[in-house]
XYZ file of C-alpha atoms in Angstrom:
150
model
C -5.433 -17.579 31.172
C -3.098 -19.837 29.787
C 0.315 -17.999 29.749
C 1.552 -19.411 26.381
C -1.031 -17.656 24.854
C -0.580 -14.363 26.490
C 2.938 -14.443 25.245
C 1.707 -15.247 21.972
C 2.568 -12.600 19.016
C -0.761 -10.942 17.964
C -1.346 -11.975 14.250
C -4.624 -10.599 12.254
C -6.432 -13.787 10.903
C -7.183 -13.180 7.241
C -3.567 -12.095 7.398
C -2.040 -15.068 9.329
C -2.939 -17.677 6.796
C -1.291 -15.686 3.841
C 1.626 -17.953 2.554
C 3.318 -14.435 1.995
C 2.651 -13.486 5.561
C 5.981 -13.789 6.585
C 7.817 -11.571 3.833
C 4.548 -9.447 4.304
C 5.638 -8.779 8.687
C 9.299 -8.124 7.158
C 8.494 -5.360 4.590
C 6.025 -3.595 7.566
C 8.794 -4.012 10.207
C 11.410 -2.509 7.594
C 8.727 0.662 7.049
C 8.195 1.284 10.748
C 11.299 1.316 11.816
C 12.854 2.863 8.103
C 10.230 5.355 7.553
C 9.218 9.045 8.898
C 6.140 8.513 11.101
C 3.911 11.048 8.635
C 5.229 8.724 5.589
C 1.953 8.140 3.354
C 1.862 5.034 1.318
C 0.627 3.539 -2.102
C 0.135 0.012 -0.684
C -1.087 -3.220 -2.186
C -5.176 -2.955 -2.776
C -5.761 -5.653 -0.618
C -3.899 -5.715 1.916
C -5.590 -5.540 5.457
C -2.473 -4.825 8.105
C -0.333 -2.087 6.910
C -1.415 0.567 9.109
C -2.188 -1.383 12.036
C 1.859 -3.243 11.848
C 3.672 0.380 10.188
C 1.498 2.785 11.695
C 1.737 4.855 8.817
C -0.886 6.345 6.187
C -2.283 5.203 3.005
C -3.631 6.778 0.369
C -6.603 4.511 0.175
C -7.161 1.087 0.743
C -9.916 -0.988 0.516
C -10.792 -1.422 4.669
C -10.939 1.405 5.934
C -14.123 3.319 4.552
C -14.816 6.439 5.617
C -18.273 7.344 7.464
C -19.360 10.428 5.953
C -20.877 10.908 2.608
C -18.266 13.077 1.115
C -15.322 10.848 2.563
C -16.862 8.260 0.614
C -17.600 9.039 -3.084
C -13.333 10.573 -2.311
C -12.639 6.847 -1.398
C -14.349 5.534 -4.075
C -12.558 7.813 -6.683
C -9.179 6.659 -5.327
C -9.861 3.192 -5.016
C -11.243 3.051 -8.912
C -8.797 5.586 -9.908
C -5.719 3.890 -8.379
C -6.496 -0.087 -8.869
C -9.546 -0.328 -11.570
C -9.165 -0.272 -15.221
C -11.930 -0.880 -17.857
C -11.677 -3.282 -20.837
C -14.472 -3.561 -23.086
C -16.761 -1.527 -20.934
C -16.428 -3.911 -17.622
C -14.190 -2.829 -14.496
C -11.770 -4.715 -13.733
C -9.049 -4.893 -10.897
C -5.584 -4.659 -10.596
C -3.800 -7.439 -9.051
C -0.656 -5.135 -8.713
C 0.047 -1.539 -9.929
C 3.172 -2.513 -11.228
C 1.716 -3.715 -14.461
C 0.898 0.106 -14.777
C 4.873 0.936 -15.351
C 6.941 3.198 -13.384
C 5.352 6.691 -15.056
C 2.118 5.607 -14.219
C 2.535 4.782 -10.397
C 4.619 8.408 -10.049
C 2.292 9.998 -11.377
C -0.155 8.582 -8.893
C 2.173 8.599 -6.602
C 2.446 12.609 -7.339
C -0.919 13.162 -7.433
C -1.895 11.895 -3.785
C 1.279 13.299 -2.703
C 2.675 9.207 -1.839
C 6.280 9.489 -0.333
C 6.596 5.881 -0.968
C 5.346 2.905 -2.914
C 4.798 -0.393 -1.580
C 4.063 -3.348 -3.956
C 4.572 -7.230 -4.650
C 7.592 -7.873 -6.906
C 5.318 -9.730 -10.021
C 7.107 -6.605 -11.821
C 9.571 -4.655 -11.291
C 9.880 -0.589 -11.654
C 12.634 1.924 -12.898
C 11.969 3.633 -9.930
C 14.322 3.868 -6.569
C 14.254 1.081 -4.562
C 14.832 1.493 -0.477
C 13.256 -1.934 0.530
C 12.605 -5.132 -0.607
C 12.149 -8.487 -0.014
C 11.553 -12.203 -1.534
C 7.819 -11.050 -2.151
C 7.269 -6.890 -1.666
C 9.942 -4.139 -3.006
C 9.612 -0.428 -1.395
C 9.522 2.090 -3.790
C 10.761 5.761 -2.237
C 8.866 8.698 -5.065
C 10.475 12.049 -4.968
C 7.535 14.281 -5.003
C 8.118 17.520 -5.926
C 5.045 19.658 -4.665
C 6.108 18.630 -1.127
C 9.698 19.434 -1.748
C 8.779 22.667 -3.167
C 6.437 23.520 -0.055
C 9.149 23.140 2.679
């Protein structure tokens, strides 16, 4: 084998050729190394790396289906719940959460029980900021139930 290339830095391909790519390795380096390892995540809807660089959990994203019927119809309801909207009767999706406003990704931050909130920066929230970069900002959600549990 040709020992440049076994040196090389493994890169996913779709990911690779994003122009954000580098701000994109930053804000997963800063999580993995930042970040308890049982962290879950409200990530960007489509982005394909995040657990594979952070090795940390998501609350869906739109990869990784599950194989059994139940798993599913629960993916689907996240997916549509957390990044669809309809206007005039057609679904549409969102190209970040953060036009949703801070109450709004909390609350579904809350409800999936999301210690943190990744997003791009297009907008952003009144809510506390541990990370960010040029591109992504890392939103830290204080959930309550969790708190409460311990």
């Amino acid at each position: 084998t040709d020992g440049r290339r076994a040196n090389a830095k493994v890169v996913p391909p779709p990911v690779a050729k994003s122009a954000q790519f580098g701000n994109w390795e930053k804000v997963c380096v800063w999580v993995a190394e930042n970040t308890p390892p049982n962290a879950l995540f409200l990530t960007p809807r489509l982005n394909q790396s995040f657990k594979w660089r952070t090795g940390r959990a998501e609350v869906v994203n739109k990869k990784d289906i599950p194989q059994d019927a139940r798993g599913i119809v629960e993916w689907d309801r996240r997916l549509k719940d957390i990044y669809y909207y309809k206007e005039n009767g057609v679904e549409q999706s969102l190209d970040s959460i953060s036009v949703l406003g801070a109450d709004r990704v909390r609350e579904l931050a809350e409800k999936y029980h999301a210690d943190y909130v990744l997003m791009d920066r297009s907008q952003l929230l009144a809510l506390p900021v541990v990370s960010r970069n040029d591109e992504y900002v890392v939103y830290r959600i204080k959930n309550p139930s969790a708190s409460n549990s311990k």
